[in-house]
PDB file of C-alpha atoms and ligand atoms in Angstrom:
ATOM      1  CA  MET A 115      -8.150  13.185  24.029  1.00  0.00           C
ATOM      2  CA  THR A 116      -6.584  16.057  22.073  1.00  0.00           C
ATOM      3  CA  GLN A 117      -2.931  16.266  21.189  1.00  0.00           C
ATOM      4  CA  HIS A 118      -0.651  18.421  19.113  1.00  0.00           C
ATOM      5  CA  SER A 119      -1.354  17.805  15.392  1.00  0.00           C
ATOM      6  CA  LYS A 120       1.167  15.813  13.407  1.00  0.00           C
ATOM      7  CA  GLY A 121      -0.292  17.243  10.222  1.00  0.00           C
ATOM      8  CA  THR A 122      -2.814  15.476   8.053  1.00  0.00           C
ATOM      9  CA  ALA A 123      -2.781  11.851   6.924  1.00  0.00           C
ATOM     10  CA  LEU A 124      -4.611  11.016   3.690  1.00  0.00           C
ATOM     11  CA  ILE A 125      -5.713   7.375   3.755  1.00  0.00           C
ATOM     12  CA  THR A 126      -7.154   5.603   0.720  1.00  0.00           C
ATOM     13  CA  GLY A 127      -9.506   2.684   1.234  1.00  0.00           C
ATOM     14  CA  ALA A 128     -10.425   4.020   4.668  1.00  0.00           C
ATOM     15  CA  SER A 129     -14.057   2.846   4.647  1.00  0.00           C
ATOM     16  CA  SER A 130     -13.289  -0.648   5.935  1.00  0.00           C
ATOM     17  CA  GLY A 131     -10.659  -3.166   7.007  1.00  0.00           C
ATOM     18  CA  ILE A 132      -7.022  -2.136   7.225  1.00  0.00           C
ATOM     19  CA  GLY A 133      -7.600   1.469   6.070  1.00  0.00           C
ATOM     20  CA  ALA A 134     -10.280   2.125   8.706  1.00  0.00           C
ATOM     21  CA  ILE A 135      -7.933   0.862  11.425  1.00  0.00           C
ATOM     22  CA  TYR A 136      -5.107   3.088  10.162  1.00  0.00           C
ATOM     23  CA  ALA A 137      -7.591   5.981  10.399  1.00  0.00           C
ATOM     24  CA  ASP A 138      -8.368   5.108  14.021  1.00  0.00           C
ATOM     25  CA  ARG A 139      -4.724   4.651  15.029  1.00  0.00           C
ATOM     26  CA  LEU A 140      -3.462   7.756  13.227  1.00  0.00           C
ATOM     27  CA  ALA A 141      -6.198   9.968  14.704  1.00  0.00           C
ATOM     28  CA  ARG A 142      -5.199   8.726  18.168  1.00  0.00           C
ATOM     29  CA  ARG A 143      -1.563   9.556  17.315  1.00  0.00           C
ATOM     30  CA  GLY A 144      -2.582  13.168  16.653  1.00  0.00           C
ATOM     31  CA  TYR A 145      -3.074  13.275  12.867  1.00  0.00           C
ATOM     32  CA  ASP A 146      -5.943  15.078  11.219  1.00  0.00           C
ATOM     33  CA  LEU A 147      -7.354  12.893   8.466  1.00  0.00           C
ATOM     34  CA  VAL A 148      -8.575  12.871   4.886  1.00  0.00           C
ATOM     35  CA  LEU A 149     -10.455   9.607   4.352  1.00  0.00           C
ATOM     36  CA  VAL A 150     -10.938   8.351   0.798  1.00  0.00           C
ATOM     37  CA  ALA A 151     -13.029   5.438  -0.559  1.00  0.00           C
ATOM     38  CA  ARG A 152     -16.183   4.966  -2.622  1.00  0.00           C
ATOM     39  CA  ASN A 153     -18.594   4.351   0.267  1.00  0.00           C
ATOM     40  CA  GLY A 154     -19.264   7.867   1.566  1.00  0.00           C
ATOM     41  CA  ALA A 155     -21.764   6.721   4.205  1.00  0.00           C
ATOM     42  CA  ARG A 156     -19.219   4.423   5.863  1.00  0.00           C
ATOM     43  CA  LEU A 157     -16.553   7.124   5.683  1.00  0.00           C
ATOM     44  CA  ASN A 158     -18.897   9.674   7.307  1.00  0.00           C
ATOM     45  CA  GLU A 159     -19.750   7.255  10.101  1.00  0.00           C
ATOM     46  CA  LEU A 160     -16.061   6.617  10.794  1.00  0.00           C
ATOM     47  CA  ALA A 161     -15.247  10.347  10.573  1.00  0.00           C
ATOM     48  CA  LYS A 162     -17.935  11.187  13.130  1.00  0.00           C
ATOM     49  CA  ARG A 163     -16.733   8.526  15.577  1.00  0.00           C
ATOM     50  CA  LEU A 164     -13.095   9.584  15.254  1.00  0.00           C
ATOM     51  CA  THR A 165     -13.885  13.291  15.625  1.00  0.00           C
ATOM     52  CA  ASP A 166     -15.991  12.558  18.724  1.00  0.00           C
ATOM     53  CA  GLU A 167     -13.354  10.296  20.251  1.00  0.00           C
ATOM     54  CA  THR A 168     -10.152  12.155  19.354  1.00  0.00           C
ATOM     55  CA  GLY A 169     -11.107  15.756  18.549  1.00  0.00           C
ATOM     56  CA  ARG A 170      -9.137  15.582  15.315  1.00  0.00           C
ATOM     57  CA  ALA A 171     -10.396  17.177  12.082  1.00  0.00           C
ATOM     58  CA  VAL A 172     -11.561  14.489   9.655  1.00  0.00           C
ATOM     59  CA  GLU A 173     -12.472  15.224   6.031  1.00  0.00           C
ATOM     60  CA  VAL A 174     -14.275  12.683   3.872  1.00  0.00           C
ATOM     61  CA  VAL A 175     -13.773  12.299   0.120  1.00  0.00           C
ATOM     62  CA  ALA A 176     -16.084   9.782  -1.567  1.00  0.00           C
ATOM     63  CA  ALA A 177     -14.133   8.813  -4.664  1.00  0.00           C
ATOM     64  CA  ASP A 178     -13.656   5.885  -7.015  1.00  0.00           C
ATOM     65  CA  LEU A 179      -9.909   5.630  -7.572  1.00  0.00           C
ATOM     66  CA  GLY A 180     -10.161   2.585  -9.811  1.00  0.00           C
ATOM     67  CA  ASN A 181     -11.168   3.984 -13.167  1.00  0.00           C
ATOM     68  CA  LYS A 182      -9.131   2.888 -16.156  1.00  0.00           C
ATOM     69  CA  ALA A 183      -7.164   5.404 -18.213  1.00  0.00           C
ATOM     70  CA  ASP A 184      -9.812   5.709 -20.946  1.00  0.00           C
ATOM     71  CA  LEU A 185     -12.684   6.344 -18.524  1.00  0.00           C
ATOM     72  CA  ASP A 186     -13.732   9.324 -16.425  1.00  0.00           C
ATOM     73  CA  ARG A 187     -11.020   9.881 -13.854  1.00  0.00           C
ATOM     74  CA  ALA A 188     -12.453  12.982 -12.171  1.00  0.00           C
ATOM     75  CA  ASP A 189     -12.398  11.299  -8.751  1.00  0.00           C
ATOM     76  CA  LEU A 190      -8.735  10.343  -8.979  1.00  0.00           C
ATOM     77  CA  ASP A 191      -7.922  13.855 -10.271  1.00  0.00           C
ATOM     78  CA  ARG A 192      -9.706  15.328  -7.237  1.00  0.00           C
ATOM     79  CA  VAL A 193      -7.644  13.310  -4.767  1.00  0.00           C
ATOM     80  CA  GLU A 194      -4.432  14.102  -6.671  1.00  0.00           C
ATOM     81  CA  GLN A 195      -5.338  17.777  -6.397  1.00  0.00           C
ATOM     82  CA  ILE A 196      -5.791  17.538  -2.627  1.00  0.00           C
ATOM     83  CA  LEU A 197      -2.333  15.980  -2.321  1.00  0.00           C
ATOM     84  CA  GLN A 198      -0.830  18.649  -4.583  1.00  0.00           C
ATOM     85  CA  THR A 199      -2.374  21.627  -2.813  1.00  0.00           C
ATOM     86  CA  ASP A 200      -2.936  20.793   0.872  1.00  0.00           C
ATOM     87  CA  ALA A 201       0.386  21.621   2.516  1.00  0.00           C
ATOM     88  CA  SER A 202      -0.821  20.233   5.850  1.00  0.00           C
ATOM     89  CA  ILE A 203      -0.552  16.674   4.481  1.00  0.00           C
ATOM     90  CA  THR A 204       2.446  14.924   6.033  1.00  0.00           C
ATOM     91  CA  LEU A 205       1.466  11.271   5.474  1.00  0.00           C
ATOM     92  CA  LEU A 206      -0.090   9.350   2.571  1.00  0.00           C
ATOM     93  CA  VAL A 207      -1.338   5.835   3.257  1.00  0.00           C
ATOM     94  CA  ASN A 208      -1.783   4.088  -0.106  1.00  0.00           C
ATOM     95  CA  ASN A 209      -4.050   1.315   1.113  1.00  0.00           C
ATOM     96  CA  ALA A 210      -7.033   1.049  -1.286  1.00  0.00           C
ATOM     97  CA  GLY A 211      -6.767  -2.196  -3.168  1.00  0.00           C
ATOM     98  CA  VAL A 212      -8.623  -5.246  -4.374  1.00  0.00           C
ATOM     99  CA  GLY A 213      -7.422  -8.804  -4.795  1.00  0.00           C
ATOM    100  CA  ALA A 214      -8.388 -11.970  -6.600  1.00  0.00           C
ATOM    101  CA  THR A 215      -7.827 -15.595  -5.759  1.00  0.00           C
ATOM    102  CA  ALA A 216      -8.846 -17.384  -9.002  1.00  0.00           C
ATOM    103  CA  PRO A 217      -6.253 -18.450 -11.605  1.00  0.00           C
ATOM    104  CA  LEU A 218      -6.051 -16.998 -15.134  1.00  0.00           C
ATOM    105  CA  LEU A 219      -8.369 -19.578 -16.712  1.00  0.00           C
ATOM    106  CA  ALA A 220     -11.134 -18.681 -14.249  1.00  0.00           C
ATOM    107  CA  SER A 221     -10.618 -14.892 -14.338  1.00  0.00           C
ATOM    108  CA  ASP A 222     -12.103 -12.091 -16.408  1.00  0.00           C
ATOM    109  CA  VAL A 223      -9.353  -9.951 -17.940  1.00  0.00           C
ATOM    110  CA  ASP A 224     -11.480  -6.796 -17.587  1.00  0.00           C
ATOM    111  CA  LYS A 225     -11.529  -7.387 -13.811  1.00  0.00           C
ATOM    112  CA  MET A 226      -7.758  -7.813 -13.911  1.00  0.00           C
ATOM    113  CA  GLU A 227      -7.441  -4.451 -15.656  1.00  0.00           C
ATOM    114  CA  GLU A 228      -9.663  -2.827 -13.012  1.00  0.00           C
ATOM    115  CA  MET A 229      -7.413  -4.294 -10.315  1.00  0.00           C
ATOM    116  CA  ILE A 230      -4.312  -2.857 -12.000  1.00  0.00           C
ATOM    117  CA  ALA A 231      -6.056   0.533 -12.288  1.00  0.00           C
ATOM    118  CA  LEU A 232      -6.596   0.660  -8.512  1.00  0.00           C
ATOM    119  CA  ASN A 233      -3.627  -1.255  -7.075  1.00  0.00           C
ATOM    120  CA  VAL A 234      -1.015   0.123  -9.465  1.00  0.00           C
ATOM    121  CA  ASN A 235      -2.216   3.179 -11.348  1.00  0.00           C
ATOM    122  CA  ALA A 236      -4.013   5.019  -8.522  1.00  0.00           C
ATOM    123  CA  LEU A 237      -1.174   4.282  -6.079  1.00  0.00           C
ATOM    124  CA  THR A 238       1.332   5.602  -8.625  1.00  0.00           C
ATOM    125  CA  ARG A 239      -0.609   8.761  -9.424  1.00  0.00           C
ATOM    126  CA  LEU A 240      -1.242   9.584  -5.761  1.00  0.00           C
ATOM    127  CA  THR A 241       2.428   9.054  -4.935  1.00  0.00           C
ATOM    128  CA  TYR A 242       3.459  11.333  -7.804  1.00  0.00           C
ATOM    129  CA  ALA A 243       0.943  13.925  -6.556  1.00  0.00           C
ATOM    130  CA  ALA A 244       2.271  13.837  -2.978  1.00  0.00           C
ATOM    131  CA  VAL A 245       6.036  13.616  -3.318  1.00  0.00           C
ATOM    132  CA  PRO A 246       6.880  17.030  -4.868  1.00  0.00           C
ATOM    133  CA  GLY A 247       5.147  18.834  -1.974  1.00  0.00           C
ATOM    134  CA  PHE A 248       6.870  16.621   0.587  1.00  0.00           C
ATOM    135  CA  VAL A 249      10.244  17.379  -1.015  1.00  0.00           C
ATOM    136  CA  ALA A 250       9.507  21.113  -1.166  1.00  0.00           C
ATOM    137  CA  ARG A 251       8.513  21.120   2.525  1.00  0.00           C
ATOM    138  CA  GLY A 252      11.457  18.904   3.465  1.00  0.00           C
ATOM    139  CA  THR A 253       9.302  16.308   5.214  1.00  0.00           C
ATOM    140  CA  GLY A 254       6.663  13.665   4.590  1.00  0.00           C
ATOM    141  CA  ALA A 255       5.981   9.959   4.685  1.00  0.00           C
ATOM    142  CA  ILE A 256       4.225   7.346   2.581  1.00  0.00           C
ATOM    143  CA  ILE A 257       2.972   3.970   3.752  1.00  0.00           C
ATOM    144  CA  ASN A 258       2.337   1.647   0.821  1.00  0.00           C
ATOM    145  CA  ILE A 259       0.206  -1.398   1.598  1.00  0.00           C
ATOM    146  CA  ALA A 260       1.664  -4.156  -0.565  1.00  0.00           C
ATOM    147  CA  SER A 261       1.246  -7.846   0.345  1.00  0.00           C
ATOM    148  CA  ILE A 262       3.303 -10.960   0.892  1.00  0.00           C
ATOM    149  CA  VAL A 263       2.086 -12.059  -2.553  1.00  0.00           C
ATOM    150  CA  GLY A 264       4.426  -9.389  -3.909  1.00  0.00           C
ATOM    151  CA  ILE A 265       7.224 -11.825  -3.073  1.00  0.00           C
ATOM    152  CA  ALA A 266       5.098 -14.997  -3.208  1.00  0.00           C
ATOM    153  CA  PRO A 267       2.958 -14.486  -6.341  1.00  0.00           C
ATOM    154  CA  GLU A 268       2.278 -18.225  -6.663  1.00  0.00           C
ATOM    155  CA  LEU A 269      -0.130 -18.069  -3.711  1.00  0.00           C
ATOM    156  CA  LEU A 270      -3.109 -16.200  -5.225  1.00  0.00           C
ATOM    157  CA  ASN A 271      -4.106 -14.718  -8.596  1.00  0.00           C
ATOM    158  CA  GLY A 272      -1.006 -13.728 -10.570  1.00  0.00           C
ATOM    159  CA  VAL A 273      -2.186 -10.260 -11.543  1.00  0.00           C
ATOM    160  CA  TYR A 274      -2.866  -9.495  -7.888  1.00  0.00           C
ATOM    161  CA  GLY A 275       0.615 -10.775  -6.977  1.00  0.00           C
ATOM    162  CA  GLY A 276       2.106  -8.763  -9.838  1.00  0.00           C
ATOM    163  CA  SER A 277       0.323  -5.608  -8.704  1.00  0.00           C
ATOM    164  CA  LYS A 278       1.776  -6.000  -5.200  1.00  0.00           C
ATOM    165  CA  ALA A 279       5.255  -6.799  -6.606  1.00  0.00           C
ATOM    166  CA  PHE A 280       4.918  -3.453  -8.373  1.00  0.00           C
ATOM    167  CA  VAL A 281       4.159  -1.732  -5.056  1.00  0.00           C
ATOM    168  CA  LEU A 282       7.238  -3.316  -3.477  1.00  0.00           C
ATOM    169  CA  ALA A 283       9.546  -2.497  -6.419  1.00  0.00           C
ATOM    170  CA  PHE A 284       8.224   1.080  -6.661  1.00  0.00           C
ATOM    171  CA  THR A 285       8.753   1.540  -2.921  1.00  0.00           C
ATOM    172  CA  LEU A 286      12.315   0.186  -2.999  1.00  0.00           C
ATOM    173  CA  SER A 287      13.146   2.509  -5.871  1.00  0.00           C
ATOM    174  CA  LEU A 288      11.641   5.573  -4.157  1.00  0.00           C
ATOM    175  CA  GLN A 289      13.454   4.801  -0.916  1.00  0.00           C
ATOM    176  CA  LYS A 290      16.698   5.144  -2.858  1.00  0.00           C
ATOM    177  CA  GLU A 291      15.607   8.182  -4.899  1.00  0.00           C
ATOM    178  CA  LEU A 292      14.372  10.107  -1.882  1.00  0.00           C
ATOM    179  CA  ALA A 293      16.961   8.953   0.652  1.00  0.00           C
ATOM    180  CA  ASP A 294      18.473  12.398   1.144  1.00  0.00           C
ATOM    181  CA  LYS A 295      15.159  14.303   1.127  1.00  0.00           C
ATOM    182  CA  ASN A 296      13.882  13.385   4.600  1.00  0.00           C
ATOM    183  CA  ILE A 297      10.962  11.452   3.073  1.00  0.00           C
ATOM    184  CA  ARG A 298      10.080   8.132   4.704  1.00  0.00           C
ATOM    185  CA  ILE A 299       8.541   5.400   2.557  1.00  0.00           C
ATOM    186  CA  GLN A 300       7.493   2.116   4.104  1.00  0.00           C
ATOM    187  CA  ALA A 301       6.116  -0.911   2.284  1.00  0.00           C
ATOM    188  CA  VAL A 302       3.911  -3.126   4.428  1.00  0.00           C
ATOM    189  CA  LEU A 303       3.553  -6.761   3.351  1.00  0.00           C
ATOM    190  CA  PRO A 304       0.598  -8.234   5.241  1.00  0.00           C
ATOM    191  CA  GLY A 305      -0.147 -11.925   5.081  1.00  0.00           C
ATOM    192  CA  ALA A 306      -3.778 -13.028   5.187  1.00  0.00           C
ATOM    193  CA  THR A 307      -5.661 -10.487   7.300  1.00  0.00           C
ATOM    194  CA  ALA A 308      -9.244 -10.746   8.559  1.00  0.00           C
ATOM    195  CA  THR A 309     -11.112  -8.182   6.435  1.00  0.00           C
ATOM    196  CA  ASP A 310     -13.764  -8.011   3.693  1.00  0.00           C
ATOM    197  CA  PHE A 311     -10.898  -8.408   1.205  1.00  0.00           C
ATOM    198  CA  TRP A 312     -11.295 -12.195   1.014  1.00  0.00           C
ATOM    199  CA  GLY A 313     -14.998 -12.294   0.186  1.00  0.00           C
ATOM    200  CA  ILE A 314     -14.515  -9.617  -2.476  1.00  0.00           C
ATOM    201  CA  ALA A 315     -11.473 -11.451  -3.890  1.00  0.00           C
ATOM    202  CA  GLY A 316     -13.488 -14.649  -4.363  1.00  0.00           C
ATOM    203  CA  THR A 317     -12.621 -16.825  -1.339  1.00  0.00           C
ATOM    204  CA  PRO A 318     -14.721 -16.395   1.827  1.00  0.00           C
ATOM    205  CA  LEU A 319     -12.544 -15.756   4.881  1.00  0.00           C
ATOM    206  CA  GLU A 320     -13.985 -18.905   6.515  1.00  0.00           C
ATOM    207  CA  HIS A 321     -12.246 -20.954   3.798  1.00  0.00           C
ATOM    208  CA  VAL A 322      -8.805 -19.590   4.710  1.00  0.00           C
ATOM    209  CA  PRO A 323      -7.016 -21.649   7.403  1.00  0.00           C
ATOM    210  CA  SER A 324      -7.385 -19.647  10.604  1.00  0.00           C
ATOM    211  CA  GLU A 325      -3.746 -20.269  11.614  1.00  0.00           C
ATOM    212  CA  ILE A 326      -2.556 -18.026   8.768  1.00  0.00           C
ATOM    213  CA  VAL A 327      -5.088 -15.199   9.308  1.00  0.00           C
ATOM    214  CA  MET A 328      -4.128 -12.225  11.479  1.00  0.00           C
ATOM    215  CA  PRO A 329      -6.722  -9.901  13.077  1.00  0.00           C
ATOM    216  CA  ALA A 330      -6.645  -6.609  11.155  1.00  0.00           C
ATOM    217  CA  GLU A 331      -6.035  -4.572  14.336  1.00  0.00           C
ATOM    218  CA  ASP A 332      -2.904  -6.598  15.149  1.00  0.00           C
ATOM    219  CA  MET A 333      -1.663  -6.294  11.561  1.00  0.00           C
ATOM    220  CA  VAL A 334      -1.975  -2.486  11.568  1.00  0.00           C
ATOM    221  CA  ASP A 335      -0.493  -2.101  15.053  1.00  0.00           C
ATOM    222  CA  ALA A 336       2.506  -4.247  14.038  1.00  0.00           C
ATOM    223  CA  ALA A 337       2.922  -2.283  10.796  1.00  0.00           C
ATOM    224  CA  LEU A 338       2.893   1.006  12.730  1.00  0.00           C
ATOM    225  CA  ALA A 339       5.420  -0.428  15.189  1.00  0.00           C
ATOM    226  CA  GLY A 340       7.595  -1.244  12.143  1.00  0.00           C
ATOM    227  CA  PHE A 341       7.085   2.328  10.907  1.00  0.00           C
ATOM    228  CA  ASP A 342       8.185   3.687  14.297  1.00  0.00           C
ATOM    229  CA  LEU A 343      11.280   1.455  14.134  1.00  0.00           C
ATOM    230  CA  GLY A 344      12.157   3.047  10.783  1.00  0.00           C
ATOM    231  CA  GLU A 345      11.774  -0.215   8.848  1.00  0.00           C
ATOM    232  CA  PRO A 346      11.735   0.260   5.073  1.00  0.00           C
ATOM    233  CA  ILE A 347       9.850  -3.024   4.624  1.00  0.00           C
ATOM    234  CA  THR A 348       7.558  -4.467   7.287  1.00  0.00           C
ATOM    235  CA  ILE A 349       6.236  -8.028   7.208  1.00  0.00           C
ATOM    236  CA  PRO A 350       4.001  -8.238  10.289  1.00  0.00           C
ATOM    237  CA  SER A 351       3.974 -12.057  10.397  1.00  0.00           C
ATOM    238  CA  LEU A 352       7.655 -12.753   9.851  1.00  0.00           C
ATOM    239  CA  PRO A 353       9.054 -14.131  13.134  1.00  0.00           C
ATOM    240  CA  ASP A 354      12.724 -13.452  12.380  1.00  0.00           C
ATOM    241  CA  ALA A 355      13.609 -10.140  10.692  1.00  0.00           C
ATOM    242  CA  ALA A 356      16.999 -11.647   9.807  1.00  0.00           C
ATOM    243  CA  ASP A 357      15.233 -13.846   7.203  1.00  0.00           C
ATOM    244  CA  TRP A 358      14.210 -10.731   5.255  1.00  0.00           C
ATOM    245  CA  GLU A 359      17.724  -9.308   5.615  1.00  0.00           C
ATOM    246  CA  THR A 360      19.171 -12.542   4.153  1.00  0.00           C
ATOM    247  CA  TYR A 361      16.709 -12.369   1.248  1.00  0.00           C
ATOM    248  CA  GLU A 362      17.593  -8.714   0.641  1.00  0.00           C
ATOM    249  CA  ALA A 363      21.340  -9.435   0.884  1.00  0.00           C
ATOM    250  CA  ALA A 364      20.960 -12.155  -1.781  1.00  0.00           C
ATOM    251  CA  ARG A 365      19.221  -9.618  -4.041  1.00  0.00           C
ATOM    252  CA  GLN A 366      21.967  -7.046  -3.453  1.00  0.00           C
ATOM    253  CA  LYS A 367      24.591  -9.720  -4.260  1.00  0.00           C
ATOM    254  CA  LEU A 368      22.990 -10.224  -7.698  1.00  0.00           C
ATOM    255  CA  MET A 369      23.058  -6.515  -8.525  1.00  0.00           C
ATOM    256  CA  PRO A 370      26.605  -6.057  -9.859  1.00  0.00           C
ATOM    257  CA  HIS A 371      26.151  -9.081 -12.138  1.00  0.00           C
ATOM    258  CA  LEU A 372      22.769  -8.353 -13.700  1.00  0.00           C
ATOM    259  CA  SER A 373      23.963  -6.154 -16.550  1.00  0.00           C
ATOM    260  CA  ARG A 374      27.191  -6.963 -18.416  1.00  0.00           C
ATOM    261  CA  SER A 375      28.584  -6.644 -21.935  1.00  0.00           C
ATOM    262  CA  VAL A 376      28.756 -10.402 -22.553  1.00  0.00           C
ATOM    263  CA  PRO A 377      26.341 -13.299 -22.064  1.00  0.00           C
ATOM    264  CA  ALA A 378      27.141 -15.685 -19.214  1.00  0.00           C
ATOM    265  CA  ALA A 379      29.563 -18.525 -19.977  1.00  0.00           C
ATOM    266  CA  ARG A 380      26.778 -21.156 -19.827  1.00  0.00           C
ATOM    267  CA  TYR A 381      25.123 -19.540 -22.878  1.00  0.00           C
ATOM    268  CA  ARG A 382      28.295 -18.744 -24.860  1.00  0.00           C
ATOM    269  CA  ALA A 383      28.770 -22.317 -26.147  1.00  0.00           C
ATOM    270  CA  ALA A 384      25.270 -22.263 -27.642  1.00  0.00           C
ATOM    271  CA  ILE A 385      25.895 -18.884 -29.281  1.00  0.00           C
ATOM    272  CA  ARG A 386      29.088 -20.114 -30.996  1.00  0.00           C
TER     273      ARG A 386
HETATM  274  P1  NAP B  90     -11.127  -4.232   2.393  1.00  0.00           P
HETATM  275  O1  NAP B  90     -11.721  -4.273   3.764  1.00  0.00           O
HETATM  276  O2  NAP B  90     -11.890  -4.810   1.250  1.00  0.00           O
HETATM  277  O3  NAP B  90     -10.735  -2.724   2.094  1.00  0.00           O
HETATM  278  C1  NAP B  90     -10.465  -2.229   0.814  1.00  0.00           C
HETATM  279  C2  NAP B  90     -10.660  -0.731   0.835  1.00  0.00           C
HETATM  280  O4  NAP B  90     -10.388  -0.221  -0.482  1.00  0.00           O
HETATM  281  C3  NAP B  90     -12.083  -0.349   1.191  1.00  0.00           C
HETATM  282  O5  NAP B  90     -12.067   0.799   2.020  1.00  0.00           O
HETATM  283  C4  NAP B  90     -12.694  -0.017  -0.160  1.00  0.00           C
HETATM  284  O6  NAP B  90     -13.715   0.944   0.054  1.00  0.00           O
HETATM  285  C5  NAP B  90     -11.494   0.571  -0.882  1.00  0.00           C
HETATM  286  N1  NAP B  90     -11.671   0.505  -2.328  1.00  0.00           N
HETATM  287  C6  NAP B  90     -11.943  -0.603  -3.091  1.00  0.00           C
HETATM  288  N2  NAP B  90     -12.096  -0.243  -4.369  1.00  0.00           N
HETATM  289  C7  NAP B  90     -11.939   1.103  -4.426  1.00  0.00           C
HETATM  290  C8  NAP B  90     -11.990   2.060  -5.466  1.00  0.00           C
HETATM  291  N3  NAP B  90     -12.268   1.694  -6.738  1.00  0.00           N
HETATM  292  N4  NAP B  90     -11.771   3.366  -5.176  1.00  0.00           N
HETATM  293  C9  NAP B  90     -11.519   3.745  -3.893  1.00  0.00           C
HETATM  294  N5  NAP B  90     -11.436   2.887  -2.872  1.00  0.00           N
HETATM  295  C10 NAP B  90     -11.649   1.585  -3.129  1.00  0.00           C
HETATM  296  O7  NAP B  90      -9.731  -5.006   2.392  1.00  0.00           O
HETATM  297  P2  NAP B  90      -8.384  -4.746   3.207  1.00  0.00           P
HETATM  298  O8  NAP B  90      -7.875  -6.086   3.554  1.00  0.00           O
HETATM  299  O9  NAP B  90      -8.569  -3.752   4.269  1.00  0.00           O
HETATM  300  O10 NAP B  90      -7.466  -4.180   2.037  1.00  0.00           O
HETATM  301  C11 NAP B  90      -6.645  -3.039   2.178  1.00  0.00           C
HETATM  302  C12 NAP B  90      -5.325  -3.278   1.451  1.00  0.00           C
HETATM  303  O11 NAP B  90      -4.634  -4.359   2.096  1.00  0.00           O
HETATM  304  C13 NAP B  90      -5.467  -3.673  -0.023  1.00  0.00           C
HETATM  305  O12 NAP B  90      -4.499  -2.961  -0.777  1.00  0.00           O
HETATM  306  C14 NAP B  90      -5.124  -5.162  -0.023  1.00  0.00           C
HETATM  307  O13 NAP B  90      -4.561  -5.573  -1.244  1.00  0.00           O
HETATM  308  C15 NAP B  90      -4.102  -5.206   1.107  1.00  0.00           C
HETATM  309  N6  NAP B  90      -3.880  -6.524   1.695  1.00  0.00           N
HETATM  310  C16 NAP B  90      -4.894  -7.191   2.288  1.00  0.00           C
HETATM  311  C17 NAP B  90      -4.664  -8.464   2.809  1.00  0.00           C
HETATM  312  C18 NAP B  90      -5.758  -9.273   3.455  1.00  0.00           C
HETATM  313  O14 NAP B  90      -5.557 -10.501   3.634  1.00  0.00           O
HETATM  314  N7  NAP B  90      -6.872  -8.669   3.846  1.00  0.00           N
HETATM  315  C19 NAP B  90      -3.381  -9.038   2.741  1.00  0.00           C
HETATM  316  C20 NAP B  90      -2.361  -8.310   2.125  1.00  0.00           C
HETATM  317  C21 NAP B  90      -2.626  -7.062   1.621  1.00  0.00           C
HETATM  318  P3  NAP B  90     -15.003   1.197  -0.877  1.00  0.00           P
HETATM  319  O15 NAP B  90     -15.582  -0.146  -1.212  1.00  0.00           O
HETATM  320  O16 NAP B  90     -15.861   2.057   0.009  1.00  0.00           O
HETATM  321  O17 NAP B  90     -14.503   1.937  -2.068  1.00  0.00           O
END
């Protein structure tokens, strides 16, 4: 199956789970691919299958995107450079991420910092590397894989929830900043999805109630359907989209009242 190219999609965390399924679906939609993750062998295997099955060009970049600011960041630099210089790139899927399920008292702060380096810092740097080229070329799209814990941080480890709240806030801000530049930015908020994520995060998938776990293929297909619909935020599980719109309307209602010259009346008595 060969089709007209839609340009190149660069997908981080493409060696397994959600990222590998995005790679499959985007190749079938006619994108050439740049696949990024640490496990080069798994990336090469996926690249070979997708090239054989779709005829698309697939490049593999084995890179660790999770290094902290004071460590060697050559890998992250390399991927930033690809985004800055390859004008065929029309889509960035910021998917690489790790989670944690343990609370603060059972967590190692160095692991938390590593999570922030990947989920927040790498996603930020890659977005900053991609956007100027997209703006200059007048087209481009970014899919940011956040999580429902971005709006429900009480569910898992708080740093993980905070990192995904960052992805959501950053996406909302960029949607506004880039609204008139023909750049699409979608945040995807998956609920529990059947991937290696859970074992790595500290809770085997078998311990998660099956009624809240979505097959990864269904999650990605729903997220891409949301992308096709032009949704700024996609929550694959949410039965009624109006519930998100109500939540968003409540947030918008707060906006004009969040910054004023005087404290609210309920505090003024205490101040006097
Ligand atoms: P996964 O199967 O564990 O995939 C994570 C991907 O990130 C792998 O390809 C992994 O590849 C890559 N990765 C991890 N550390 C990396 C690093 N330092 N540098 C580069 N790549 C790295 O889990 P997944 O569920 O597909 O996760 C994908 C995204 O979905 C994550 O952002 C996660 O937070 C989000 N999400 C998942 C769920 C869920 O329930 N599964 C729910 C909501 C959101 P290598 O090991 O080869 O580097």
